[in-house]
CSV table of C-alpha atoms in Angstrom, one decimal:
chain,number,residue,atom,x,y,z
S,1,ASP,CA,9.5,-12.1,-3.8
S,2,ILE,CA,6.3,-13.3,-4.4
S,3,GLN,CA,3.9,-12.3,-6.8
S,4,MET,CA,-0.1,-11.2,-7.2
S,5,THR,CA,-1.6,-11.4,-9.5
S,6,GLN,CA,-5.2,-10.6,-9.5
S,7,SER,CA,-8.4,-11.2,-11.9
S,8,PRO,CA,-10.4,-9.6,-13.7
S,9,SER,CA,-8.1,-6.2,-15.0
S,10,THR,CA,-11.6,-4.7,-15.2
S,11,LEU,CA,-15.0,-5.6,-14.5
S,12,SER,CA,-17.8,-3.9,-15.6
S,13,ALA,CA,-20.7,-3.8,-13.0
S,14,SER,CA,-24.0,-2.3,-12.0
S,15,LEU,CA,-25.8,-0.9,-9.1
S,16,GLY,CA,-27.2,-3.4,-6.4
S,17,ASP,CA,-25.1,-6.3,-8.5
S,18,ARG,CA,-22.7,-8.4,-6.4
S,19,VAL,CA,-19.0,-9.0,-7.2
S,20,THR,CA,-16.5,-11.3,-6.6
S,21,LEU,CA,-12.5,-10.1,-7.2
S,22,THR,CA,-9.6,-12.9,-7.4
S,23,CYS,CA,-6.5,-12.6,-6.2
S,24,ARG,CA,-3.8,-15.3,-6.2
S,25,ALA,CA,-0.1,-15.4,-4.6
S,26,SER,CA,2.6,-17.5,-6.7
S,27,GLN,CA,3.7,-18.8,-3.8
S,28,THR,CA,1.0,-20.0,-0.2
S,29,ILE,CA,0.7,-16.8,2.1
S,30,ARG,CA,-2.0,-18.5,4.6
S,31,SER,CA,-3.8,-15.6,5.6
S,32,TRP,CA,-1.4,-12.6,5.7
S,33,LEU,CA,-3.7,-10.9,3.2
S,34,ALA,CA,-5.3,-7.5,2.7
S,35,TRP,CA,-7.8,-5.4,0.3
S,36,TYR,CA,-6.9,-2.1,-0.6
S,37,GLN,CA,-9.8,0.9,-2.5
S,38,GLN,CA,-8.9,3.7,-4.3
S,39,LYS,CA,-10.0,6.1,-6.4
S,40,PRO,CA,-8.6,8.4,-8.7
S,41,GLY,CA,-6.1,11.2,-7.4
S,42,LYS,CA,-6.6,9.3,-3.8
S,43,ALA,CA,-4.8,7.3,-1.2
S,44,PRO,CA,-5.3,3.7,-1.0
S,45,LYS,CA,-8.2,3.0,2.0
S,46,LEU,CA,-7.8,-0.3,3.8
S,47,LEU,CA,-11.0,-2.6,3.2
S,48,ILE,CA,-9.8,-5.7,4.9
S,49,TYR,CA,-7.1,-7.7,6.6
S,50,LYS,CA,-5.3,-11.2,7.7
S,51,THR,CA,-7.8,-11.6,4.3
S,52,SER,CA,-11.7,-11.2,6.2
S,53,THR,CA,-10.9,-8.9,8.9
S,54,LEU,CA,-13.5,-6.2,8.2
S,55,GLU,CA,-11.3,-2.5,8.6
S,56,SER,CA,-13.3,-0.4,11.7
S,57,GLY,CA,-16.1,1.6,9.2
S,58,VAL,CA,-15.8,-0.7,6.2
S,59,PRO,CA,-19.3,-1.3,5.2
S,60,SER,CA,-20.9,-5.0,5.4
S,61,ARG,CA,-21.4,-5.7,2.0
S,62,PHE,CA,-17.4,-6.2,1.7
S,63,SER,CA,-16.5,-9.9,2.7
S,64,GLY,CA,-13.5,-11.7,2.5
S,65,SER,CA,-11.9,-14.9,1.9
S,66,GLY,CA,-9.7,-17.0,0.9
S,67,SER,CA,-6.4,-19.0,2.1
S,68,GLY,CA,-3.0,-20.4,1.1
S,69,THR,CA,-2.5,-19.0,-2.4
S,70,GLU,CA,-6.5,-18.1,-3.4
S,71,PHE,CA,-8.4,-15.2,-2.3
S,72,THR,CA,-11.4,-12.9,-3.1
S,73,LEU,CA,-12.8,-10.5,-2.6
S,74,THR,CA,-16.6,-9.7,-2.7
S,75,ILE,CA,-19.3,-6.9,-2.8
S,76,SER,CA,-22.5,-8.0,-1.9
S,77,SER,CA,-24.9,-5.4,-3.8
S,78,LEU,CA,-22.6,-2.4,-5.5
S,79,GLN,CA,-23.3,0.7,-4.4
S,80,PRO,CA,-22.3,4.0,-5.8
S,81,ASP,CA,-19.5,4.3,-3.7
S,82,ASP,CA,-18.0,1.3,-4.5
S,83,PHE,CA,-16.7,2.2,-8.2
S,84,ALA,CA,-12.5,2.1,-8.1
S,85,THR,CA,-9.8,0.1,-8.0
S,86,TYR,CA,-9.2,-2.3,-5.9
S,87,TYR,CA,-5.6,-4.0,-4.8
S,88,CYS,CA,-4.9,-6.8,-2.9
S,89,GLN,CA,-2.1,-6.8,-0.8
S,90,GLN,CA,0.4,-9.8,1.1
S,91,TYR,CA,2.6,-9.4,3.8
S,92,SER,CA,3.3,-12.4,4.2
S,93,SER,CA,7.4,-11.6,3.7
S,94,TYR,CA,9.0,-8.8,4.3
S,95,GLN,CA,9.1,-7.2,1.3
S,96,TYR,CA,5.3,-6.6,0.5
S,97,THR,CA,3.8,-6.8,-2.6
S,98,PHE,CA,0.7,-5.9,-4.0
S,99,GLY,CA,-1.4,-7.1,-7.1
S,100,GLN,CA,-1.5,-4.5,-10.6
S,101,GLY,CA,-5.6,-4.5,-9.4
S,102,THR,CA,-8.8,-4.7,-10.5
S,103,LYS,CA,-10.6,-2.2,-12.2
S,104,LEU,CA,-14.7,-2.0,-11.1
S,105,GLU,CA,-16.9,0.3,-13.3
S,106,ILE,CA,-20.0,0.7,-14.0
S,107,LYS,CA,-21.9,-0.7,-16.8
V,1,GLU,CA,-7.1,13.8,13.8
V,2,VAL,CA,-4.3,10.8,12.9
V,3,GLN,CA,-2.7,11.7,9.9
V,4,LEU,CA,0.5,11.7,7.6
V,5,VAL,CA,0.9,14.4,5.3
V,6,GLU,CA,3.8,13.8,2.9
V,7,SER,CA,6.6,16.7,1.2
V,8,GLY,CA,9.9,16.9,-0.8
V,9,GLY,CA,8.7,16.2,-4.1
V,10,GLY,CA,9.3,17.4,-7.1
V,11,LEU,CA,11.3,17.7,-10.5
V,12,VAL,CA,14.7,16.0,-10.2
V,13,GLN,CA,17.4,14.4,-13.4
V,14,PRO,CA,18.4,11.0,-13.5
V,15,GLY,CA,20.8,11.2,-11.5
V,16,GLY,CA,20.0,13.0,-9.1
V,17,SER,CA,18.9,13.2,-5.0
V,18,LEU,CA,15.9,14.1,-3.3
V,19,ARG,CA,14.9,13.6,0.2
V,20,LEU,CA,11.0,12.8,1.2
V,21,SER,CA,9.3,13.4,5.0
V,22,CYS,CA,6.6,12.2,6.0
V,23,ALA,CA,5.4,14.3,9.0
V,24,ALA,CA,3.0,12.3,11.4
V,25,SER,CA,0.0,13.1,13.9
V,26,GLY,CA,-2.6,12.5,15.6
V,27,PHE,CA,-1.2,9.0,17.2
V,28,THR,CA,2.5,7.9,18.4
V,29,PHE,CA,4.1,7.8,16.2
V,30,SER,CA,7.2,5.4,17.9
V,31,ASN,CA,4.6,2.7,17.9
V,32,TYR,CA,4.4,1.9,14.6
V,33,TRP,CA,5.9,0.3,11.8
V,34,MET,CA,6.3,3.0,9.0
V,35,ASN,CA,6.5,1.8,5.2
V,36,TRP,CA,6.6,4.0,1.2
V,37,VAL,CA,5.0,3.3,-0.8
V,38,ARG,CA,4.7,4.2,-4.8
V,39,GLN,CA,2.5,4.5,-7.5
V,40,ALA,CA,4.0,5.2,-11.4
V,41,PRO,CA,1.4,7.5,-13.7
V,42,GLY,CA,-1.1,5.3,-14.4
V,43,ARG,CA,0.0,2.0,-12.3
V,44,GLY,CA,-0.4,0.0,-9.6
V,45,LEU,CA,1.1,0.2,-6.0
V,46,GLU,CA,4.9,-0.7,-5.2
V,47,TRP,CA,5.6,-1.3,-1.8
V,48,VAL,CA,9.2,0.2,-1.4
V,49,ALA,CA,10.6,0.3,1.6
V,50,ASN,CA,10.1,-0.1,5.7
V,51,ILE,CA,11.3,0.3,9.0
V,52,LYS,CA,10.5,-0.7,12.7
V,53,LYS,CA,9.3,0.9,15.5
V,54,ASP,CA,12.9,2.0,17.0
V,55,GLY,CA,14.8,2.4,13.6
V,56,SER,CA,16.1,-0.9,14.4
V,57,GLU,CA,15.9,-2.8,11.0
V,58,LYS,CA,15.0,-1.8,8.0
V,59,TYR,CA,13.7,-3.3,4.0
V,60,TYR,CA,13.4,-2.8,0.8
V,61,VAL,CA,12.3,-3.6,-2.7
V,62,ASP,CA,15.3,-5.4,-4.6
V,63,SER,CA,14.4,-2.0,-7.2
V,64,VAL,CA,15.9,0.4,-4.3
V,65,LYS,CA,18.5,-1.5,-2.6
V,66,GLY,CA,21.4,0.1,-2.9
V,67,ARG,CA,20.2,3.7,-3.6
V,68,PHE,CA,16.9,4.7,-1.6
V,69,THR,CA,17.7,5.1,2.4
V,70,ILE,CA,14.7,4.8,4.6
V,71,SER,CA,15.3,6.6,8.1
V,72,ARG,CA,13.0,8.1,11.0
V,73,ASP,CA,12.9,10.6,14.2
V,74,ASN,CA,10.3,9.4,17.0
V,75,ALA,CA,11.5,12.6,18.7
V,76,LYS,CA,9.8,14.7,15.8
V,77,ASN,CA,7.5,12.4,14.5
V,78,SER,CA,8.4,12.1,11.0
V,79,LEU,CA,9.5,9.6,8.5
V,80,TYR,CA,12.5,10.1,5.7
V,81,LEU,CA,12.9,8.8,2.5
V,82,GLN,CA,16.6,9.5,0.9
V,83,MET,CA,16.7,8.5,-2.6
V,84,ASN,CA,19.9,9.0,-4.4
V,85,SER,CA,21.0,7.4,-8.5
V,86,LEU,CA,17.1,8.2,-9.8
V,87,ARG,CA,16.2,7.1,-12.4
V,88,ALA,CA,13.0,8.0,-14.8
V,89,GLU,CA,11.6,4.8,-13.4
V,90,ASP,CA,11.4,6.1,-10.2
V,91,THR,CA,8.9,8.4,-11.1
V,92,ALA,CA,6.2,8.4,-8.9
V,93,VAL,CA,3.7,9.0,-6.2
V,94,TYR,CA,5.1,8.4,-3.1
V,95,TYR,CA,2.8,7.6,-0.1
V,96,CYS,CA,4.0,6.9,4.0
V,97,ALA,CA,1.5,4.6,5.2
V,98,ARG,CA,1.2,3.8,9.1
V,99,ASP,CA,2.1,0.0,9.6
V,100,PHE,CA,-0.7,-1.4,12.3
V,101,TYR,CA,-0.7,-5.2,12.5
V,102,TYR,CA,2.4,-7.4,10.8
V,103,GLY,CA,2.7,-5.3,7.0
V,104,VAL,CA,-1.2,-3.8,7.0
V,105,MET,CA,-1.5,-0.3,6.2
V,106,ASP,CA,-4.0,1.6,7.5
V,107,VAL,CA,-3.0,5.3,7.4
V,108,TRP,CA,-2.3,7.3,4.5
V,109,GLY,CA,-0.6,10.4,3.7
V,110,GLN,CA,-2.0,12.4,0.9
V,111,GLY,CA,0.8,11.4,-1.6
V,112,THR,CA,4.3,13.6,-2.9
V,113,THR,CA,5.2,13.6,-6.5
V,114,VAL,CA,8.7,12.7,-8.2
V,115,THR,CA,9.2,13.3,-11.7
V,116,VAL,CA,13.1,12.0,-12.7
V,117,SER,CA,13.2,13.5,-15.7
V,118,SER,CA,16.0,15.3,-17.9
């Protein structure tokens, strides 16, 4: 199965910062990558799919890029609502896998 | 309103069984693949299983193969997960999620908690 590795595990940042989260696949997944945001006690929320397509209603400060095995999620200017845990997910193979998550904390 | 509502979680002894349900509303259920995803306490997300629109194809994570069975009833707009031979490591919040694009999950339920413990 395809392993997904996210870095860093925790990121401390301030309001207004530009941050980049990284996700690496153990083998190529072309562009079949999604990003989700999860807050404590809540279900995940889809942010981006097919590497860079923004889900409807998601603010434009979120963007995704990459291909093959290396991908990034960038938040251009952190807002209070953005402090959460972010997961990448590959759907290149029938056994989908998630990364272990990056927790974005307020500095 | 598009909605998924899980039920059926609870406390079960190791080796026991449990059946989870997910009731869908606000969309044409039979038009979508559906997934189960779980999250152990303090851990990340783990995809568990998915099922084709008509139920003819099913896929599972290796750790549940032979123990869990995903199914659906399109007439009842419902998704199920039959869990047998439960282990402590199956303890988690179980979410059902709609698959809108080849594995992308755009609608999630609120989750139901399964605890496997003696």
